[in-house]
Amino acid sequence: MEHKHMTITANAKSVGEAIAALSPWSPRTPLHRVTDVTPELLTRLLSGTGGARVEAVELGKGTSGTTDRQQVTVQWNDAGRRDGPPASLFVKSTPSMVTNRLMSAVTGLSRVETTFYKSCRPGLHNVPAPRCHFAEYGSGARHLIILDDITIDGVRPCELTEDCTLSFAENLMDTFAALHGQFWETARFGSDLSWVAPLSERVGFRALAWQFRRMRTSLTERPELSLPDEVHRMCEFVNAHDRELYRRWERGPRTLIHGDTHLGNTFEPADGRAGLLDWQLVHRAPGLREVAYTLIWSLPVELRRQHESHLISRYLDGLAANGVTDPPTYEQAWDDYRFFAFDAWDSIAFGVAWPGMQSVETVEAGFHRANAAVADLEVSEALASYLN
């Protein structure tokens, strides 16, 4: 009964957020546009001495998606420059396109990322992520997040179109182990981290599950895609049993996961570690979901085949090193890896079913990797084993 109540509440929030996103007015509208980033605001947020003052703000290059993104150059007075304050910032704000604003609102993307930067980022251990100076959220995806511009610190943002190397994949396993180890079955999920929802309680989950069901049916009915037989079997099985599979997903052990760790949401700091960007899909789930999502999304097929076992072992060793006293055995982790492959396939296939979200080359490369992984891992058999 409690689970049903939480689901109804999430659905009601989704509807309310959709209405707010479509409205030109909101009863709770905080600072939510890049034009709200004024010299006065930045002086208040960033000045370290009494005489430091931001004199001007210059808007640089920007993009628009589920959030608007803009580089901002900050011009300080002489007193401010002596303190070595940030001369460049990265601003995320309310999507300017109504369709993007609606999507962000009904899925809670902006609310989740804003809350992460306010409540989790300050206390992260050994997980490279942008430093946040300001984060506020209203309703209808109205939000403003002011971050350090990581590109001026010798950081290399990765591209979704890249092939992940073995060394960077190893660094990602270390980062995942640090993140997941810090929040492994934490009691904080019952207090200040109660907003980190399990999958089925995320805003918009029911609608997304319905879309995935339609997508699997649609793609398996397109002969020109030449899908492997194992992909057909997996899609048929998931469509028949998705509710049970999602329930199995939530049995744990659970931790806080980033939720969208393809290569385009990562960066390489100057110290050679692996960092994470775009924390819009944070939720509560088993850590192996993150591992499967990343290896299937981003590793070339042959590299994954050769090294997936090694990378899973490295992740498990990292959990133990980060204080997890009872991490999964390798056999349990391998079973979970095969299980969560269906979710990685779903996420990649979304771009095939709805073109335009990413470049054609990116979608084709990702879909090839996902289809190969499903076949290699015999995912339908793994899913059936879990239900039995």
Tab-separated table of C-alpha atoms in Angstrom:
chain	number	residue	atom	x	y	z
A	1	MET	CA	0.000	0.000	0.000
A	2	GLU	CA	2.842	2.412	0.838
A	3	HIS	CA	4.531	1.721	-2.521
A	4	LYS	CA	1.245	2.405	-4.347
A	5	HIS	CA	0.817	5.663	-2.432
A	6	MET	CA	4.340	6.785	-3.377
A	7	THR	CA	3.669	5.985	-7.046
A	8	ILE	CA	0.429	7.979	-7.041
A	9	THR	CA	2.237	10.886	-5.393
A	10	ALA	CA	4.994	10.795	-8.035
A	11	ASN	CA	2.414	10.781	-10.833
A	12	ALA	CA	0.560	13.725	-9.284
A	13	LYS	CA	3.817	15.673	-9.006
A	14	SER	CA	4.542	14.940	-12.658
A	15	VAL	CA	1.180	16.354	-13.755
A	16	GLY	CA	1.606	19.450	-11.598
A	17	GLU	CA	5.098	20.061	-12.950
A	18	ALA	CA	3.833	19.718	-16.531
A	19	ILE	CA	1.187	22.371	-15.947
A	20	ALA	CA	3.783	24.702	-14.411
A	21	ALA	CA	6.194	24.122	-17.314
A	22	LEU	CA	3.577	25.139	-19.874
A	23	SER	CA	2.532	28.219	-17.921
A	24	PRO	CA	4.295	31.563	-18.533
A	25	TRP	CA	3.909	32.275	-14.819
A	26	SER	CA	4.777	30.276	-11.718
A	27	PRO	CA	3.872	31.008	-8.088
A	28	ARG	CA	7.412	30.082	-6.970
A	29	THR	CA	9.839	31.505	-9.475
A	30	PRO	CA	13.424	31.819	-8.197
A	31	LEU	CA	16.324	33.108	-10.241
A	32	HIS	CA	16.088	30.849	-13.279
A	33	ARG	CA	17.631	32.487	-16.377
A	34	VAL	CA	21.243	33.070	-17.343
A	35	THR	CA	20.408	36.781	-17.487
A	36	ASP	CA	19.775	36.566	-13.733
A	37	VAL	CA	23.529	36.009	-13.307
A	38	THR	CA	24.394	39.645	-12.666
A	39	PRO	CA	27.566	41.298	-11.336
A	40	GLU	CA	25.712	41.962	-8.090
A	41	LEU	CA	24.760	38.297	-7.640
A	42	LEU	CA	28.269	37.032	-8.381
A	43	THR	CA	29.848	39.612	-6.078
A	44	ARG	CA	27.635	38.330	-3.273
A	45	LEU	CA	28.409	34.674	-4.037
A	46	LEU	CA	32.109	34.800	-4.864
A	47	SER	CA	33.838	37.815	-3.341
A	48	GLY	CA	36.410	36.815	-0.743
A	49	THR	CA	37.412	40.268	0.525
A	50	GLY	CA	35.554	43.448	1.311
A	51	GLY	CA	36.842	45.245	-1.746
A	52	ALA	CA	36.338	42.454	-4.293
A	53	ARG	CA	33.619	43.215	-6.807
A	54	VAL	CA	32.437	41.784	-10.120
A	55	GLU	CA	32.295	44.645	-12.608
A	56	ALA	CA	30.834	42.889	-15.643
A	57	VAL	CA	29.490	39.558	-16.877
A	58	GLU	CA	29.886	38.441	-20.492
A	59	LEU	CA	27.833	35.592	-21.945
A	60	GLY	CA	29.784	33.109	-24.060
A	61	LYS	CA	28.834	30.045	-26.059
A	62	GLY	CA	25.733	28.127	-25.077
A	63	THR	CA	23.538	25.169	-25.958
A	64	SER	CA	19.970	24.194	-25.176
A	65	GLY	CA	18.522	20.820	-24.235
A	66	THR	CA	16.856	19.493	-21.095
A	67	THR	CA	18.658	22.453	-19.532
A	68	ASP	CA	20.114	25.592	-21.114
A	69	ARG	CA	23.915	25.730	-20.757
A	70	GLN	CA	26.071	28.838	-21.065
A	71	GLN	CA	29.667	29.808	-20.407
A	72	VAL	CA	29.989	33.105	-18.551
A	73	THR	CA	33.136	35.265	-18.352
A	74	VAL	CA	33.508	37.206	-15.099
A	75	GLN	CA	35.372	40.522	-14.995
A	76	TRP	CA	36.647	41.495	-11.535
A	77	ASN	CA	37.980	44.755	-10.169
A	78	ASP	CA	41.619	44.942	-9.044
A	79	ALA	CA	40.831	43.859	-5.478
A	80	GLY	CA	38.918	40.851	-6.754
A	81	ARG	CA	41.635	39.722	-9.151
A	82	ARG	CA	44.172	39.611	-6.304
A	83	ASP	CA	42.100	36.868	-4.633
A	84	GLY	CA	42.300	34.618	-7.697
A	85	PRO	CA	38.522	34.155	-8.048
A	86	PRO	CA	36.931	32.263	-10.958
A	87	ALA	CA	37.202	34.175	-14.216
A	88	SER	CA	34.867	31.807	-16.046
A	89	LEU	CA	31.732	29.975	-14.926
A	90	PHE	CA	29.303	27.460	-16.376
A	91	VAL	CA	25.602	28.189	-15.936
A	92	LYS	CA	22.684	25.766	-16.256
A	93	SER	CA	19.225	27.306	-16.369
A	94	THR	CA	15.591	26.827	-17.366
A	95	PRO	CA	15.165	25.250	-20.826
A	96	SER	CA	14.146	27.974	-23.258
A	97	MET	CA	12.258	25.577	-25.551
A	98	VAL	CA	8.861	24.627	-24.160
A	99	THR	CA	9.202	20.980	-25.258
A	100	ASN	CA	12.487	20.635	-23.388
A	101	ARG	CA	11.055	22.453	-20.388
A	102	LEU	CA	8.083	20.072	-20.358
A	103	MET	CA	10.295	16.986	-20.547
A	104	SER	CA	12.557	18.246	-17.784
A	105	ALA	CA	9.579	19.096	-15.598
A	106	VAL	CA	7.649	15.825	-15.899
A	107	THR	CA	10.767	13.727	-15.261
A	108	GLY	CA	12.097	15.910	-12.447
A	109	LEU	CA	15.512	16.379	-14.082
A	110	SER	CA	16.142	19.956	-12.981
A	111	ARG	CA	14.860	19.388	-9.461
A	112	VAL	CA	17.094	16.350	-8.995
A	113	GLU	CA	20.258	18.029	-10.257
A	114	THR	CA	19.667	21.181	-8.233
A	115	THR	CA	19.078	19.165	-5.076
A	116	PHE	CA	22.179	17.052	-5.724
A	117	TYR	CA	24.420	20.101	-5.984
A	118	LYS	CA	22.967	21.595	-2.810
A	119	SER	CA	22.876	18.516	-0.597
A	120	CYS	CA	25.422	16.000	-1.944
A	121	ARG	CA	28.159	17.756	-3.901
A	122	PRO	CA	29.736	19.539	-0.887
A	123	GLY	CA	30.354	16.222	0.880
A	124	LEU	CA	31.474	14.008	-2.011
A	125	HIS	CA	34.654	12.004	-1.350
A	126	ASN	CA	37.058	11.095	-4.174
A	127	VAL	CA	34.445	11.752	-6.862
A	128	PRO	CA	35.509	14.554	-9.236
A	129	ALA	CA	32.515	16.781	-10.005
A	130	PRO	CA	32.163	20.512	-10.756
A	131	ARG	CA	32.138	22.822	-7.746
A	132	CYS	CA	28.791	24.568	-7.310
A	133	HIS	CA	28.357	28.196	-6.253
A	134	PHE	CA	24.571	28.506	-6.484
A	135	ALA	CA	21.624	26.147	-7.042
A	136	GLU	CA	17.925	26.972	-6.831
A	137	TYR	CA	14.774	25.354	-8.197
A	138	GLY	CA	11.186	26.558	-8.549
A	139	SER	CA	8.414	24.740	-10.421
A	140	GLY	CA	7.999	23.738	-14.046
A	141	ALA	CA	11.758	23.085	-14.503
A	142	ARG	CA	12.667	26.666	-13.571
A	143	HIS	CA	16.140	26.512	-12.084
A	144	LEU	CA	19.574	28.112	-11.974
A	145	ILE	CA	22.864	26.334	-11.235
A	146	ILE	CA	26.212	28.180	-11.268
A	147	LEU	CA	29.255	25.917	-11.550
A	148	ASP	CA	32.978	26.265	-12.031
A	149	ASP	CA	34.036	26.174	-15.674
A	150	ILE	CA	36.079	22.979	-15.492
A	151	THR	CA	37.715	23.569	-18.883
A	152	ILE	CA	40.017	26.290	-17.512
A	153	ASP	CA	41.614	23.917	-14.982
A	154	GLY	CA	43.279	21.522	-17.405
A	155	VAL	CA	40.207	19.309	-17.530
A	156	ARG	CA	39.247	17.458	-20.704
A	157	PRO	CA	35.484	16.933	-21.116
A	158	CYS	CA	34.839	13.656	-22.929
A	159	GLU	CA	32.633	13.400	-25.998
A	160	LEU	CA	29.819	10.927	-26.513
A	161	THR	CA	31.304	10.125	-29.922
A	162	GLU	CA	34.629	8.956	-28.434
A	163	ASP	CA	35.695	5.369	-27.896
A	164	CYS	CA	36.405	4.816	-24.226
A	165	THR	CA	39.920	3.533	-23.535
A	166	LEU	CA	40.696	0.771	-21.057
A	167	SER	CA	42.593	3.128	-18.742
A	168	PHE	CA	39.708	5.599	-18.580
A	169	ALA	CA	37.217	2.762	-18.032
A	170	GLU	CA	39.355	1.624	-15.085
A	171	ASN	CA	39.298	5.156	-13.683
A	172	LEU	CA	35.518	5.233	-14.064
A	173	MET	CA	35.240	1.997	-12.058
A	174	ASP	CA	37.277	3.674	-9.307
A	175	THR	CA	34.999	6.720	-9.351
A	176	PHE	CA	31.862	4.566	-9.249
A	177	ALA	CA	33.271	2.584	-6.330
A	178	ALA	CA	33.982	5.808	-4.412
A	179	LEU	CA	30.515	7.232	-5.118
A	180	HIS	CA	28.609	4.038	-4.415
A	181	GLY	CA	30.732	3.162	-1.401
A	182	GLN	CA	29.994	6.504	0.241
A	183	PHE	CA	26.223	6.001	-0.001
A	184	TRP	CA	25.985	2.191	0.190
A	185	GLU	CA	22.698	1.346	1.970
A	186	THR	CA	23.065	4.608	3.874
A	187	ALA	CA	20.596	5.424	6.636
A	188	ARG	CA	20.425	8.905	5.107
A	189	PHE	CA	17.924	7.558	2.553
A	190	GLY	CA	15.461	7.788	5.432
A	191	SER	CA	16.351	11.387	6.277
A	192	ASP	CA	18.140	14.104	4.299
A	193	LEU	CA	18.542	11.910	1.191
A	194	SER	CA	14.918	10.764	1.044
A	195	TRP	CA	14.653	12.734	-2.219
A	196	VAL	CA	16.975	10.143	-3.846
A	197	ALA	CA	14.068	8.041	-5.054
A	198	PRO	CA	14.048	4.375	-6.043
A	199	LEU	CA	13.359	3.771	-9.719
A	200	SER	CA	9.603	3.238	-9.457
A	201	GLU	CA	9.116	6.350	-7.311
A	202	ARG	CA	10.926	8.713	-9.656
A	203	VAL	CA	8.763	11.436	-11.149
A	204	GLY	CA	7.560	10.321	-14.591
A	205	PHE	CA	8.601	6.673	-14.176
A	206	ARG	CA	5.251	5.201	-15.237
A	207	ALA	CA	5.174	7.273	-18.426
A	208	LEU	CA	8.759	6.360	-19.263
A	209	ALA	CA	8.132	2.634	-18.702
A	210	TRP	CA	5.162	2.849	-21.078
A	211	GLN	CA	7.318	4.595	-23.688
A	212	PHE	CA	9.998	1.912	-23.406
A	213	ARG	CA	7.377	-0.800	-23.888
A	214	ARG	CA	6.163	0.856	-27.081
A	215	MET	CA	9.728	1.394	-28.252
A	216	ARG	CA	10.723	-2.274	-27.861
A	217	THR	CA	7.706	-3.367	-29.878
A	218	SER	CA	8.330	-0.773	-32.575
A	219	LEU	CA	12.018	-1.564	-33.056
A	220	THR	CA	11.554	-5.322	-33.185
A	221	GLU	CA	9.027	-4.799	-35.986
A	222	ARG	CA	11.577	-3.013	-38.197
A	223	PRO	CA	13.331	-5.649	-40.340
A	224	GLU	CA	15.827	-3.125	-41.726
A	225	LEU	CA	17.485	-2.965	-38.291
A	226	SER	CA	18.541	-6.645	-38.560
A	227	LEU	CA	18.378	-7.116	-34.800
A	228	PRO	CA	20.008	-10.263	-33.377
A	229	ASP	CA	17.596	-13.006	-32.344
A	230	GLU	CA	18.645	-12.515	-28.726
A	231	VAL	CA	17.500	-8.875	-28.852
A	232	HIS	CA	14.072	-10.005	-30.085
A	233	ARG	CA	13.860	-12.530	-27.240
A	234	MET	CA	14.933	-9.946	-24.681
A	235	CYS	CA	12.417	-7.335	-25.857
A	236	GLU	CA	9.580	-9.846	-25.834
A	237	PHE	CA	10.497	-11.035	-22.345
A	238	VAL	CA	10.890	-7.537	-20.890
A	239	ASN	CA	7.579	-6.361	-22.342
A	240	ALA	CA	5.854	-9.357	-20.767
A	241	HIS	CA	7.540	-9.015	-17.365
A	242	ASP	CA	8.771	-5.431	-16.971
A	243	ARG	CA	6.872	-4.789	-13.741
A	244	GLU	CA	8.439	-7.821	-12.070
A	245	LEU	CA	11.864	-6.900	-13.434
A	246	TYR	CA	11.634	-3.361	-12.086
A	247	ARG	CA	10.633	-4.752	-8.684
A	248	ARG	CA	13.662	-7.047	-8.744
A	249	TRP	CA	15.749	-3.977	-9.618
A	250	GLU	CA	14.844	-2.437	-6.265
A	251	ARG	CA	15.774	-5.358	-4.018
A	252	GLY	CA	19.262	-3.973	-3.545
A	253	PRO	CA	21.752	-3.540	-2.110
A	254	ARG	CA	21.099	0.031	-3.168
A	255	THR	CA	23.176	3.165	-3.238
A	256	LEU	CA	23.116	6.617	-4.805
A	257	ILE	CA	23.938	6.334	-8.501
A	258	HIS	CA	24.582	9.040	-11.093
A	259	GLY	CA	22.155	7.384	-13.494
A	260	ASP	CA	23.452	8.530	-16.899
A	261	THR	CA	27.142	7.680	-17.079
A	262	HIS	CA	27.731	7.481	-20.812
A	263	LEU	CA	31.036	8.965	-21.932
A	264	GLY	CA	29.501	12.351	-22.799
A	265	ASN	CA	28.743	12.933	-19.112
A	266	THR	CA	32.317	12.337	-17.972
A	267	PHE	CA	35.542	14.322	-17.865
A	268	GLU	CA	39.232	13.688	-17.322
A	269	PRO	CA	40.815	15.913	-14.656
A	270	ALA	CA	44.456	16.917	-14.868
A	271	ASP	CA	45.302	14.265	-12.242
A	272	GLY	CA	44.125	11.508	-14.602
A	273	ARG	CA	41.054	10.395	-12.660
A	274	ALA	CA	37.503	10.202	-14.064
A	275	GLY	CA	34.895	12.850	-13.217
A	276	LEU	CA	31.130	13.008	-13.658
A	277	LEU	CA	28.915	15.762	-15.082
A	278	ASP	CA	25.144	16.294	-15.494
A	279	TRP	CA	23.630	14.818	-12.341
A	280	GLN	CA	20.015	14.989	-13.553
A	281	LEU	CA	19.182	11.283	-13.193
A	282	VAL	CA	20.444	10.591	-9.679
A	283	HIS	CA	18.411	7.858	-8.017
A	284	ARG	CA	18.611	4.921	-5.621
A	285	ALA	CA	19.620	1.633	-7.271
A	286	PRO	CA	22.146	-1.219	-7.212
A	287	GLY	CA	25.604	-0.001	-8.192
A	288	LEU	CA	26.030	-2.630	-10.910
A	289	ARG	CA	23.378	-0.795	-12.912
A	290	GLU	CA	25.922	2.031	-13.326
A	291	VAL	CA	28.672	-0.378	-14.345
A	292	ALA	CA	26.546	-2.143	-16.981
A	293	TYR	CA	25.220	1.133	-18.379
A	294	THR	CA	28.724	2.521	-18.852
A	295	LEU	CA	30.498	-0.521	-20.255
A	296	ILE	CA	27.726	-1.247	-22.762
A	297	TRP	CA	27.234	2.400	-23.788
A	298	SER	CA	30.825	3.489	-24.155
A	299	LEU	CA	33.273	0.619	-24.686
A	300	PRO	CA	34.002	-0.669	-28.192
A	301	VAL	CA	32.656	-4.210	-28.520
A	302	GLU	CA	36.003	-6.015	-28.565
A	303	LEU	CA	37.355	-3.967	-25.656
A	304	ARG	CA	34.272	-4.797	-23.594
A	305	ARG	CA	34.504	-8.489	-24.433
A	306	GLN	CA	38.169	-8.633	-23.445
A	307	HIS	CA	38.026	-6.581	-20.256
A	308	GLU	CA	34.484	-6.520	-18.789
A	309	SER	CA	35.380	-9.208	-16.237
A	310	HIS	CA	38.490	-7.305	-15.156
A	311	LEU	CA	36.556	-4.030	-14.879
A	312	ILE	CA	33.811	-5.595	-12.759
A	313	SER	CA	36.462	-7.055	-10.437
A	314	ARG	CA	38.155	-3.663	-10.186
A	315	TYR	CA	34.816	-2.081	-9.216
A	316	LEU	CA	34.221	-4.713	-6.513
A	317	ASP	CA	37.729	-4.218	-5.115
A	318	GLY	CA	37.034	-0.485	-5.086
A	319	LEU	CA	33.847	-0.966	-3.071
A	320	ALA	CA	35.791	-2.847	-0.405
A	321	ALA	CA	38.457	-0.131	-0.390
A	322	ASN	CA	35.727	2.479	0.119
A	323	GLY	CA	34.275	0.875	3.218
A	324	VAL	CA	31.639	-1.544	1.883
A	325	THR	CA	31.954	-4.443	4.319
A	326	ASP	CA	29.833	-6.923	2.361
A	327	PRO	CA	30.182	-6.146	-1.360
A	328	PRO	CA	28.632	-8.505	-3.922
A	329	THR	CA	30.627	-11.568	-4.838
A	330	TYR	CA	31.970	-11.688	-8.365
A	331	GLU	CA	29.273	-14.214	-9.309
A	332	GLN	CA	26.521	-11.949	-7.950
A	333	ALA	CA	28.030	-8.952	-9.730
A	334	TRP	CA	28.254	-10.817	-13.037
A	335	ASP	CA	24.591	-11.838	-12.767
A	336	ASP	CA	23.626	-8.226	-12.026
A	337	TYR	CA	25.717	-7.009	-14.950
A	338	ARG	CA	23.831	-9.314	-17.318
A	339	PHE	CA	20.507	-8.301	-15.751
A	340	PHE	CA	21.038	-4.553	-16.145
A	341	ALA	CA	22.101	-4.909	-19.777
A	342	PHE	CA	18.439	-4.619	-20.795
A	343	ASP	CA	18.284	-1.143	-19.273
A	344	ALA	CA	21.437	-0.038	-21.089
A	345	TRP	CA	19.922	-1.311	-24.344
A	346	ASP	CA	16.687	0.595	-23.642
A	347	SER	CA	18.546	3.854	-23.047
A	348	ILE	CA	20.574	3.560	-26.245
A	349	ALA	CA	17.652	2.333	-28.369
A	350	PHE	CA	15.667	5.435	-27.396
A	351	GLY	CA	17.789	7.424	-29.841
A	352	VAL	CA	16.950	4.965	-32.636
A	353	ALA	CA	13.219	5.130	-32.004
A	354	TRP	CA	13.189	8.921	-31.689
A	355	PRO	CA	15.828	10.356	-34.082
A	356	GLY	CA	17.329	13.785	-33.507
A	357	MET	CA	18.250	13.421	-29.839
A	358	GLN	CA	21.867	12.645	-30.816
A	359	SER	CA	23.880	12.490	-34.018
A	360	VAL	CA	23.210	9.589	-36.383
A	361	GLU	CA	26.796	8.354	-35.992
A	362	THR	CA	26.545	8.334	-32.197
A	363	VAL	CA	23.240	6.471	-32.218
A	364	GLU	CA	24.455	3.868	-34.703
A	365	ALA	CA	27.669	3.197	-32.775
A	366	GLY	CA	25.855	2.905	-29.457
A	367	PHE	CA	23.148	0.659	-30.885
A	368	HIS	CA	25.743	-1.659	-32.409
A	369	ARG	CA	27.459	-1.975	-29.028
A	370	ALA	CA	24.188	-2.562	-27.185
A	371	ASN	CA	22.965	-5.244	-29.591
A	372	ALA	CA	26.306	-7.036	-29.385
A	373	ALA	CA	26.249	-6.927	-25.573
A	374	VAL	CA	22.711	-8.328	-25.368
A	375	ALA	CA	23.704	-11.212	-27.626
A	376	ASP	CA	27.034	-11.857	-25.879
A	377	LEU	CA	25.497	-11.834	-22.407
A	378	GLU	CA	22.378	-13.853	-23.333
A	379	VAL	CA	20.290	-11.294	-21.507
A	380	SER	CA	16.879	-12.951	-21.906
A	381	GLU	CA	18.234	-16.012	-20.088
A	382	ALA	CA	19.656	-13.812	-17.324
A	383	LEU	CA	16.328	-12.029	-16.868
A	384	ALA	CA	14.401	-15.293	-16.718
A	385	SER	CA	16.818	-16.594	-14.082
A	386	TYR	CA	16.183	-13.556	-11.905
A	387	LEU	CA	12.431	-14.058	-11.999
A	388	ASN	CA	12.856	-17.711	-11.082
